[in-house]
Coordinates of C-alpha atoms and ligand atoms in Angstrom, one line a residue:
M1 CA 44.2 11.0 16.7
I2 CA 47.7 9.0 17.2
I3 CA 47.8 11.1 21.2
I4 CA 44.1 8.9 21.1
T5 CA 45.2 6.1 19.8
Y6 CA 48.3 6.0 22.4
I7 CA 46.0 6.3 25.1
L8 CA 43.9 3.4 24.5
S9 CA 46.2 0.8 24.1
L10 CA 47.8 1.7 27.6
L11 CA 44.9 1.6 29.1
S12 CA 44.2 -2.0 27.5
I13 CA 48.0 -2.2 28.1
L14 CA 47.1 -1.4 32.5
F15 CA 43.9 -3.5 32.5
N16 CA 45.7 -6.3 30.6
N17 CA 43.0 -6.1 28.2
E18 CA 43.3 -7.4 24.2
P19 CA 44.1 -5.1 22.3
M20 CA 41.6 -2.2 21.3
K21 CA 39.2 -3.2 19.1
L22 CA 36.7 -1.7 15.8
K23 CA 32.8 -1.8 17.1
A24 CA 31.1 -3.8 14.8
D25 CA 27.1 -4.8 14.6
F26 CA 27.8 -8.2 13.9
L27 CA 30.7 -10.7 12.3
I28 CA 30.1 -12.8 9.6
F29 CA 33.4 -16.1 9.9
N30 CA 34.8 -19.1 8.6
A31 CA 32.2 -18.3 5.7
R32 CA 32.5 -18.5 1.6
I33 CA 31.7 -15.1 0.7
Y34 CA 31.2 -14.3 -2.8
T35 CA 32.3 -10.8 -3.4
L36 CA 31.5 -10.1 -6.8
S37 CA 34.5 -7.5 -6.6
P38 CA 35.7 -7.1 -9.8
N39 CA 38.3 -9.0 -9.2
K40 CA 36.5 -12.0 -8.3
T41 CA 37.5 -12.0 -4.3
I42 CA 36.4 -14.4 -2.6
V43 CA 37.2 -13.8 1.8
E44 CA 36.0 -15.2 4.8
S45 CA 35.0 -12.7 7.1
M46 CA 33.7 -9.8 7.0
A47 CA 32.9 -6.9 9.7
I48 CA 28.7 -5.1 9.6
D49 CA 28.2 -2.2 10.3
K50 CA 24.9 0.0 10.5
G51 CA 23.6 -1.7 7.3
K52 CA 26.7 -1.2 5.5
I53 CA 30.1 -4.3 4.6
I54 CA 32.9 -1.4 6.7
F55 CA 35.8 -4.5 6.5
I56 CA 36.1 -7.7 4.5
G57 CA 38.8 -10.6 4.4
T58 CA 40.6 -13.4 6.4
T59 CA 38.8 -15.1 9.8
A60 CA 42.1 -14.0 11.6
Q61 CA 41.9 -10.1 10.0
V62 CA 38.5 -9.5 11.4
K63 CA 38.8 -11.0 14.3
E64 CA 42.5 -9.1 15.5
Q65 CA 40.4 -5.7 14.8
Y66 CA 37.0 -6.4 15.2
S67 CA 34.3 -6.8 17.9
S68 CA 30.7 -7.6 18.6
I69 CA 28.1 -9.1 20.9
S70 CA 27.0 -10.9 17.9
E71 CA 29.3 -13.1 15.4
I72 CA 28.1 -15.4 13.4
D73 CA 30.5 -18.2 12.4
L74 CA 29.4 -19.3 9.1
A75 CA 31.5 -23.2 9.0
G76 CA 32.9 -23.4 5.7
K77 CA 28.4 -22.7 3.8
P78 CA 28.9 -19.4 0.6
V79 CA 27.6 -16.8 0.7
F80 CA 26.5 -13.9 -1.9
P81 CA 24.9 -10.9 -2.7
G82 CA 21.6 -10.1 -1.7
F83 CA 19.4 -12.0 -4.9
I84 CA 17.5 -9.4 -7.2
D85 CA 14.6 -10.3 -9.1
A86 CA 15.2 -8.1 -12.3
H87 CA 11.9 -8.0 -13.7
C88 CA 8.3 -9.4 -11.4
H89 CA 5.2 -8.1 -10.2
F90 CA 5.4 -8.4 -6.5
Y91 CA 2.4 -7.0 -5.7
G92 CA 0.7 -8.8 -8.0
Y93 CA 2.2 -12.0 -7.0
G94 CA 1.6 -10.0 -3.2
E95 CA -2.4 -10.7 -4.6
Q96 CA -2.1 -14.0 -5.6
L97 CA -1.4 -15.3 -2.0
K98 CA -4.5 -13.4 -1.1
R99 CA -6.5 -16.2 -3.5
V100 CA -7.6 -19.7 -3.0
N101 CA -4.7 -20.7 -5.2
L102 CA -7.8 -23.9 -7.1
L103 CA -4.1 -25.3 -8.7
G104 CA -4.2 -29.1 -8.9
T105 CA -7.4 -29.8 -7.2
E106 CA -8.5 -33.2 -8.7
S107 CA -12.7 -32.2 -8.3
W108 CA -15.3 -30.0 -7.8
D109 CA -15.6 -30.4 -4.2
E110 CA -11.8 -30.5 -3.2
V111 CA -12.3 -27.5 -5.2
V112 CA -15.0 -26.2 -3.4
T113 CA -13.3 -27.0 -0.1
R114 CA -10.5 -25.5 -0.8
V115 CA -13.0 -21.9 -0.7
K116 CA -14.2 -23.1 2.3
E117 CA -10.8 -24.4 4.1
F118 CA -9.5 -20.1 2.6
A119 CA -12.2 -18.9 3.8
Q120 CA -10.9 -19.5 7.2
T121 CA -8.4 -17.2 7.5
N122 CA -8.9 -15.0 5.0
Q123 CA -11.4 -12.1 5.4
A124 CA -12.0 -10.5 2.0
S125 CA -15.9 -8.5 1.1
W126 CA -15.1 -11.1 -2.1
I127 CA -13.4 -14.1 -2.4
Q128 CA -11.6 -14.8 -5.4
G129 CA -9.3 -17.8 -6.6
R130 CA -8.2 -19.7 -9.4
G131 CA -6.7 -22.5 -11.3
W132 CA -9.3 -25.1 -11.3
D133 CA -9.0 -27.4 -14.7
Q134 CA -12.4 -29.5 -14.6
N135 CA -10.1 -31.9 -17.4
D136 CA -8.3 -33.0 -14.1
W137 CA -11.4 -34.3 -12.7
A138 CA -13.1 -37.9 -13.5
V139 CA -16.6 -35.6 -14.4
K140 CA -15.0 -33.7 -17.4
E141 CA -17.5 -31.3 -17.0
F142 CA -18.4 -27.3 -16.1
P143 CA -19.8 -27.6 -12.3
T144 CA -22.1 -25.6 -11.2
N145 CA -22.4 -23.5 -7.6
E146 CA -25.0 -24.9 -5.5
L147 CA -22.5 -26.4 -3.6
L148 CA -20.8 -22.3 -3.2
N149 CA -24.2 -21.5 -3.0
Q150 CA -24.9 -23.7 0.3
A151 CA -21.4 -23.1 1.6
F152 CA -21.1 -19.3 0.3
P153 CA -24.7 -17.4 0.9
D154 CA -24.2 -14.3 1.3
Q155 CA -20.6 -13.6 0.4
P156 CA -19.9 -13.7 -3.0
V157 CA -17.2 -16.2 -4.8
F158 CA -15.6 -15.8 -8.1
I159 CA -13.4 -17.9 -9.1
K160 CA -11.3 -19.0 -12.7
R161 CA -9.8 -21.2 -14.6
I162 CA -6.5 -22.1 -14.5
D163 CA -5.9 -20.6 -18.5
G164 CA -8.0 -17.0 -16.8
H165 CA -11.1 -17.5 -19.3
A166 CA -13.9 -18.6 -17.9
A167 CA -14.9 -19.0 -14.2
V168 CA -17.6 -20.3 -12.1
A169 CA -19.7 -17.5 -9.4
N170 CA -21.6 -18.6 -7.3
N171 CA -25.7 -16.8 -6.8
A172 CA -24.0 -13.6 -4.7
A173 CA -21.7 -12.7 -6.8
L174 CA -24.2 -13.3 -9.7
K175 CA -26.7 -10.8 -8.2
I176 CA -24.7 -8.4 -7.6
A177 CA -23.0 -8.3 -11.2
G178 CA -26.8 -8.1 -11.9
F179 CA -26.4 -11.2 -14.1
S180 CA -29.6 -13.2 -15.0
A181 CA -30.7 -16.4 -17.6
S182 CA -31.7 -13.2 -19.2
T183 CA -28.5 -11.4 -20.0
K184 CA -26.5 -11.8 -22.8
I185 CA -23.4 -10.5 -23.1
S186 CA -21.4 -10.4 -26.5
G187 CA -18.0 -12.4 -27.0
G188 CA -18.9 -14.1 -23.6
E189 CA -20.7 -16.9 -22.7
L190 CA -23.5 -17.5 -19.4
K191 CA -23.9 -20.9 -19.3
I192 CA -27.6 -22.2 -18.2
K193 CA -28.7 -26.8 -16.7
N194 CA -32.6 -25.7 -17.1
G195 CA -33.6 -22.3 -17.2
I196 CA -31.2 -20.8 -14.6
L197 CA -27.4 -19.4 -14.6
T198 CA -25.4 -22.9 -13.2
G199 CA -22.7 -19.5 -12.2
V200 CA -20.4 -21.0 -15.2
L201 CA -19.4 -18.0 -16.8
V202 CA -16.4 -17.3 -20.2
D203 CA -14.9 -14.9 -21.6
N204 CA -16.0 -11.4 -21.6
A205 CA -19.0 -12.4 -19.2
M206 CA -16.5 -13.6 -17.1
D207 CA -14.6 -10.3 -17.3
S208 CA -17.7 -7.9 -16.9
L209 CA -18.2 -10.0 -13.4
E210 CA -14.7 -8.8 -13.0
K211 CA -16.2 -4.8 -13.3
S212 CA -18.2 -5.3 -10.2
I213 CA -15.4 -6.9 -8.0
P214 CA -14.2 -3.8 -5.2
S215 CA -9.8 -3.4 -6.0
L216 CA -8.6 -4.0 -2.4
S217 CA -8.1 -1.8 0.4
K218 CA -5.9 -0.1 1.4
E219 CA -5.4 -3.0 4.0
N220 CA -5.9 -5.9 1.2
I221 CA -3.0 -3.7 0.1
I222 CA -0.8 -3.8 2.6
E223 CA -1.7 -7.2 3.6
A224 CA -0.7 -8.2 0.0
L225 CA 2.7 -7.0 0.1
M226 CA 2.9 -8.6 3.6
A227 CA 2.6 -11.7 2.2
A228 CA 4.8 -11.2 -0.5
Q229 CA 8.1 -10.3 1.0
E230 CA 7.7 -12.6 3.3
K231 CA 7.9 -15.2 0.6
C232 CA 10.7 -13.2 -1.0
F233 CA 13.3 -13.1 2.4
A234 CA 12.4 -17.1 2.0
V235 CA 14.4 -17.1 -0.8
G236 CA 17.2 -15.3 -0.8
L237 CA 15.5 -12.0 -2.2
T238 CA 16.7 -8.6 -1.8
T239 CA 15.9 -6.2 -4.6
V240 CA 12.8 -7.2 -6.3
S241 CA 12.0 -4.2 -9.5
D242 CA 8.2 -4.7 -10.1
A243 CA 7.1 -4.7 -14.3
G244 CA 3.8 -2.2 -13.7
L245 CA 2.9 -0.6 -11.0
D246 CA 0.4 2.4 -10.2
K247 CA 1.2 5.1 -8.1
E248 CA -1.1 3.7 -4.5
I249 CA 0.6 1.1 -4.6
V250 CA 4.4 2.6 -4.7
D251 CA 3.2 5.3 -2.0
I252 CA 1.8 2.3 -0.2
I253 CA 5.6 0.9 -0.5
D254 CA 7.1 4.1 0.2
S255 CA 5.3 4.6 3.3
L256 CA 5.8 1.0 4.6
Q257 CA 9.4 1.1 4.0
Q258 CA 9.3 4.4 6.5
Q259 CA 7.9 2.5 9.6
G260 CA 10.4 -0.1 8.7
L261 CA 7.5 -2.8 7.9
L262 CA 8.4 -3.5 4.8
K263 CA 11.8 -4.2 4.3
M264 CA 12.4 -5.0 0.5
R265 CA 14.0 -3.0 -1.8
V266 CA 11.6 -2.5 -4.6
Y267 CA 13.0 -1.0 -7.6
A268 CA 9.4 -0.1 -8.9
M269 CA 8.4 0.5 -12.8
L270 CA 5.5 2.6 -13.1
T271 CA 3.0 1.7 -16.0
D272 CA 1.7 3.5 -18.0
N273 CA -1.0 5.3 -17.0
E274 CA -2.4 9.4 -17.3
V275 CA -2.1 8.6 -13.1
N276 CA 1.4 7.9 -13.2
R277 CA 2.7 10.3 -16.0
N278 CA 0.6 13.5 -14.2
Y279 CA 2.3 13.3 -10.9
Y280 CA 5.9 11.8 -12.4
Y281 CA 6.0 14.0 -14.7
K282 CA 5.5 17.0 -12.9
Y283 CA 8.7 16.0 -9.7
G284 CA 10.9 13.2 -11.2
P285 CA 12.3 10.3 -10.4
Y286 CA 12.0 9.2 -6.9
K287 CA 14.7 7.9 -4.5
T288 CA 14.5 6.4 -0.8
E289 CA 17.4 4.3 0.7
R290 CA 14.8 0.7 -0.5
L291 CA 12.7 2.3 -3.3
T292 CA 14.1 4.1 -6.5
V293 CA 11.0 5.5 -9.2
R294 CA 12.4 5.4 -12.2
A295 CA 11.2 4.3 -14.6
F296 CA 7.8 3.7 -17.2
K297 CA 6.8 0.6 -18.2
F298 CA 5.6 -0.4 -21.8
Y299 CA 4.3 -3.4 -23.4
A300 CA 5.1 -3.2 -27.6
D301 CA 3.9 -7.1 -27.6
G302 CA 1.4 -10.1 -26.8
A303 CA 2.9 -13.2 -25.6
L304 CA 3.7 -16.2 -27.8
G305 CA 1.6 -19.1 -26.0
S306 CA -1.1 -16.7 -27.1
R307 CA -0.1 -15.2 -30.4
G308 CA 0.1 -11.8 -29.4
A309 CA 4.0 -11.4 -30.3
L310 CA 4.8 -9.0 -32.7
L311 CA 6.8 -11.9 -35.8
K312 CA 8.3 -10.3 -38.4
N313 CA 6.5 -13.1 -40.4
P314 CA 3.7 -14.6 -40.1
Y315 CA 2.8 -18.1 -37.2
I316 CA 4.0 -21.5 -38.6
D317 CA 0.9 -22.4 -37.1
D318 CA -1.1 -19.6 -37.5
P319 CA -0.1 -18.6 -41.3
K320 CA -2.4 -15.4 -41.3
N321 CA -1.1 -14.2 -37.7
I322 CA 1.5 -12.1 -37.4
G323 CA 0.6 -11.0 -34.1
L324 CA 0.3 -7.6 -32.3
L325 CA 1.6 -4.2 -31.8
L326 CA -0.6 -3.0 -28.7
K327 CA -0.2 0.6 -29.6
P328 CA 1.0 2.8 -32.7
V329 CA 4.2 3.6 -33.1
D330 CA 4.0 7.2 -33.0
Y331 CA 2.1 6.6 -29.7
F332 CA 6.0 4.7 -28.9
T333 CA 7.8 7.8 -29.7
R334 CA 5.9 9.7 -28.3
K335 CA 6.7 8.6 -24.6
F336 CA 10.0 7.9 -25.1
A337 CA 11.2 10.8 -26.4
E338 CA 8.8 12.6 -23.0
C339 CA 10.1 9.9 -20.6
E340 CA 13.7 10.6 -21.6
A341 CA 13.2 13.7 -21.7
H342 CA 11.8 13.5 -17.4
G343 CA 14.5 12.1 -16.3
F344 CA 13.3 8.0 -16.8
Q345 CA 14.2 5.1 -18.2
V346 CA 12.6 3.3 -20.6
C347 CA 11.3 -0.7 -20.5
V348 CA 9.2 -2.6 -23.0
H349 CA 8.3 -5.9 -22.7
C350 CA 10.0 -6.5 -26.5
I351 CA 8.3 -10.9 -27.2
G352 CA 8.1 -10.6 -30.9
D353 CA 11.9 -10.1 -33.4
S354 CA 9.7 -7.5 -35.1
A355 CA 8.5 -6.0 -31.5
N356 CA 12.8 -5.6 -30.6
K357 CA 13.6 -4.7 -34.1
L358 CA 11.2 -1.8 -34.0
I359 CA 11.4 -0.8 -30.5
L360 CA 15.4 -0.8 -30.5
D361 CA 15.0 1.1 -34.3
L362 CA 12.9 3.5 -31.8
Y363 CA 14.9 3.8 -28.3
G364 CA 18.2 4.3 -31.3
K365 CA 15.9 7.5 -33.1
I366 CA 16.4 8.0 -29.4
L367 CA 19.1 7.5 -27.6
K368 CA 21.4 7.7 -30.8
G369 CA 23.6 6.5 -29.6
K370 CA 26.2 4.0 -26.9
N371 CA 24.8 5.9 -23.3
M372 CA 24.4 5.8 -19.9
K373 CA 20.4 5.8 -19.9
R374 CA 20.1 2.3 -18.8
W375 CA 17.2 1.4 -21.4
R376 CA 16.3 -2.2 -21.2
I377 CA 13.8 -4.4 -23.5
E378 CA 11.9 -7.0 -20.7
H379 CA 11.7 -10.6 -22.1
A380 CA 14.1 -9.8 -25.3
Q381 CA 12.7 -13.4 -25.8
I382 CA 13.2 -13.5 -30.3
V383 CA 15.6 -11.6 -31.9
S384 CA 17.0 -11.6 -34.9
P385 CA 20.8 -12.7 -34.7
T386 CA 21.4 -9.7 -37.5
D387 CA 19.6 -6.8 -35.0
M388 CA 21.4 -8.3 -31.8
K389 CA 24.1 -6.2 -32.9
L390 CA 21.7 -3.0 -31.0
F391 CA 21.6 -4.1 -28.4
E392 CA 25.4 -3.9 -28.4
S393 CA 25.2 -0.3 -30.7
F394 CA 22.6 1.9 -28.5
S395 CA 23.7 0.4 -24.8
V396 CA 20.5 -1.8 -24.2
I397 CA 20.4 -4.0 -21.9
P398 CA 18.2 -7.4 -22.7
S399 CA 16.1 -7.8 -19.1
I400 CA 15.3 -12.0 -19.4
Q401 CA 13.5 -14.7 -17.9
P402 CA 15.9 -17.5 -18.1
C403 CA 12.8 -20.2 -16.6
F404 CA 10.6 -19.0 -20.1
T405 CA 13.5 -21.0 -21.6
T406 CA 12.4 -24.0 -19.9
S407 CA 8.7 -23.3 -19.8
D408 CA 8.4 -22.9 -23.6
M409 CA 10.9 -25.3 -25.5
Y410 CA 8.5 -28.0 -25.7
W411 CA 6.1 -25.6 -28.1
A412 CA 7.9 -22.4 -28.9
E413 CA 8.9 -24.1 -32.0
T414 CA 5.8 -25.1 -33.6
R415 CA 4.8 -21.3 -33.0
I416 CA 8.2 -19.7 -34.9
G417 CA 10.0 -22.7 -37.0
K418 CA 13.6 -23.9 -36.8
T419 CA 15.1 -20.9 -38.5
R420 CA 13.5 -18.0 -36.1
M421 CA 15.0 -20.5 -33.2
V422 CA 18.7 -19.2 -34.2
G423 CA 17.8 -16.5 -31.8
A424 CA 14.7 -17.4 -29.4
Y425 CA 16.0 -17.3 -25.8
S426 CA 19.2 -16.7 -26.5
W427 CA 20.6 -15.6 -23.9
N428 CA 24.5 -16.2 -24.6
S429 CA 24.2 -14.8 -27.5
L430 CA 22.6 -11.2 -26.4
L431 CA 25.5 -11.4 -23.9
E432 CA 28.5 -11.4 -25.4
K433 CA 26.6 -8.2 -27.8
T434 CA 26.1 -6.8 -24.3
G435 CA 28.4 -7.3 -21.9
I436 CA 25.2 -7.6 -20.1
V437 CA 22.1 -9.0 -19.3
A438 CA 19.3 -9.1 -16.1
C439 CA 17.4 -11.7 -15.1
G440 CA 14.1 -12.5 -13.7
S441 CA 11.5 -14.7 -13.7
D442 CA 8.4 -12.6 -13.8
F443 CA 7.2 -14.5 -10.9
P444 CA 4.3 -14.9 -10.4
I445 CA 4.2 -16.5 -14.3
E446 CA 7.3 -18.1 -13.1
D447 CA 8.4 -19.4 -9.5
I448 CA 9.4 -16.7 -7.8
N449 CA 12.7 -19.1 -6.5
P450 CA 15.7 -17.0 -8.2
L451 CA 17.6 -20.5 -7.4
Y452 CA 14.9 -21.6 -10.5
G453 CA 16.2 -19.0 -13.0
F454 CA 19.6 -19.5 -11.9
F455 CA 20.0 -23.5 -12.9
A456 CA 17.5 -22.8 -16.3
A457 CA 20.8 -20.0 -17.0
I458 CA 23.2 -22.7 -17.1
T459 CA 21.6 -26.1 -17.4
R460 CA 18.3 -25.0 -19.9
M461 CA 17.4 -28.2 -18.0
N462 CA 13.7 -28.7 -16.0
Q463 CA 13.9 -29.9 -12.9
K464 CA 13.3 -33.8 -14.2
L465 CA 16.9 -32.8 -16.2
L466 CA 15.5 -32.6 -19.2
P467 CA 16.3 -32.4 -22.4
V468 CA 19.8 -34.3 -21.4
G469 CA 22.2 -31.5 -22.0
G470 CA 19.9 -29.0 -22.6
F471 CA 18.0 -26.6 -24.8
M472 CA 19.6 -25.3 -26.9
P473 CA 22.9 -25.5 -24.8
S474 CA 24.9 -23.2 -26.7
E475 CA 23.0 -20.7 -25.1
N476 CA 23.9 -21.0 -21.8
L477 CA 25.1 -19.3 -19.0
T478 CA 28.0 -20.1 -17.3
R479 CA 27.5 -19.6 -13.6
D480 CA 29.5 -16.8 -13.7
A481 CA 27.4 -14.8 -15.8
A482 CA 23.9 -16.6 -14.0
L483 CA 24.9 -14.9 -10.7
K484 CA 25.6 -12.0 -11.9
G485 CA 22.2 -11.5 -13.6
M486 CA 20.9 -11.4 -10.9
T487 CA 23.1 -9.4 -8.2
T488 CA 26.2 -6.6 -10.1
W489 CA 24.4 -6.3 -13.3
A490 CA 20.6 -6.8 -12.2
A491 CA 22.0 -3.9 -9.6
Y492 CA 23.2 -1.8 -13.0
T493 CA 20.4 -2.6 -14.0
N494 CA 18.4 -0.2 -10.8
F495 CA 21.3 2.2 -11.0
S496 CA 21.8 1.0 -7.4
D497 CA 24.8 -0.9 -8.3
E498 CA 27.2 1.8 -6.2
E499 CA 24.8 0.2 -3.3
T500 CA 23.4 -2.8 -3.6
G501 CA 24.7 -6.5 -6.0
S502 CA 28.6 -7.0 -4.9
L503 CA 29.6 -7.5 -1.4
T504 CA 32.2 -4.5 -0.8
I505 CA 32.5 -1.8 1.8
G506 CA 31.0 0.7 2.0
K507 CA 27.8 -1.0 0.2
Y508 CA 24.6 -2.2 1.8
A509 CA 24.4 -6.2 3.7
D510 CA 22.1 -7.5 2.0
L511 CA 22.9 -11.1 1.7
V512 CA 22.3 -14.2 1.2
V513 CA 24.1 -17.9 2.9
L514 CA 23.0 -21.0 1.3
D515 CA 23.2 -24.6 2.7
N516 CA 25.5 -25.3 0.1
D517 CA 27.3 -23.2 -2.8
I518 CA 25.3 -23.4 -6.2
M519 CA 29.3 -22.3 -8.4
T520 CA 30.5 -25.5 -7.3
M521 CA 27.9 -28.5 -6.3
P522 CA 26.7 -30.4 -9.9
S523 CA 25.1 -28.0 -12.1
E524 CA 22.3 -30.1 -12.3
E525 CA 21.8 -29.5 -8.5
T526 CA 21.5 -26.2 -8.4
F527 CA 17.8 -25.6 -8.0
K528 CA 17.6 -27.6 -4.9
A529 CA 19.9 -25.2 -2.5
K530 CA 18.2 -23.7 0.3
V531 CA 18.0 -19.6 1.8
L532 CA 19.3 -20.4 5.4
M533 CA 20.2 -16.8 6.1
T534 CA 18.6 -14.0 4.5
F535 CA 19.9 -9.8 5.4
V536 CA 19.1 -6.2 4.1
N537 CA 21.0 -3.7 5.6
G538 CA 22.9 -5.7 8.1
E539 CA 19.1 -7.2 9.3
L540 CA 18.3 -10.9 9.3
V541 CA 15.1 -11.0 7.9
Y542 CA 15.0 -14.8 7.0
K543 CA 16.0 -17.2 9.3
K544 CA 15.4 -22.0 8.4
Ligands
ZN1 ZN1 6.4 -9.0 -16.2

């Protein structure tokens, strides 16, 4: 080796070249790279080869030691580890992108126009959409479906109201469902005018029609995933933890990744169903370079908005209601034990204080004490302060959604009252107990942009900068914690901390370059920072 180096340097002298340099696929210079390595170094420069970081240091050091045909001078721009959304619905978001978005429409005419425009560029056997709200229109009445029938005499159209409790179907859709003016559906309503169906369906009538809609073709599923990926790369996401996938979708993701089409890293939480259990209990967790399948997702309770969150004491605004436990306790006990026996992480949706306590106690019976199993509570939204220690006792990770704070802050207290707000959306208190929080958005419920979550976590203000000073500001996360929540800690939560989540030698070059430094710019402007470039495995997947 020494001889070879000697000969090489001799050759370089003979040919009057610079000293021999090591080759790299590309180099980044003059950046402000937040490595998030334990010693918290910010470095200027890095060399990347074969998808991995091979050197970090000053620009001078990198230039001295490496050469590459691709050199990127970032002129001082900040670089972060690729962002990880620790809880989202990547495929669900993609599905939604294949539907017409009717939010903000100001009239029924506008709804129909949008549906027509959508149909011109999207091919599907059914046109589906969501988001209209007749309360936003001049005529605040339910529409009738004539215009849709004229525009789509043969193709079925089904578009839901903003709240998902009513929809309009055209006659082609009603025909497929077998609905007529005499159809009766309990718990639902088919609106009738002058003796004929108007197309407006409420609750169970709507659900009943939905059963006639064929599930997406494989082609459509692929389109949905690819569309979701494109949007996610543009906001700097390089890993998504999908909180509930079927084996069918996991298999498609895997094959798209193997073909090099889907470049996004995916951490899959499996939906708790028989197909998933039968297969994955038999074969165990599955891991490739870009896909990890080693978790099952459960729901303990519902949501706070619809009063389905399971509370220890009744709702303030519904005194006979304590919410819903979605499965019996012994069901959870059995399933958690099965997951543990088969090597799967358990992730449970818990919103209410009772749901959080109950699941943490069940975890405790299996996990017994501190451990490395990285079981998680999804949302951890209302936790009695006295129960927070349970996270610590059983090494349970709170998987939190900072944007929920600012989405719910105007009405959460009317549901649960002032006393229980202590412990609600209490991200910093949880962090103090656990030393770790994983941050997610739960998109498409919230926006996909992880910087919105970062901003909400550090300011607890909405994007109108209200309330002034932030909502329960003692629960703000520091910038450092909020950044770790969507990088290092999220990677740990996904069992990928050896490969992603920080920018150190040997890790995948998953990087995001921003136009502004979210660690130093005014905190109330951080949500406006834009992604300039996103890299996955050292490959440029987005450029502004
Ligand atoms: Zn979710």
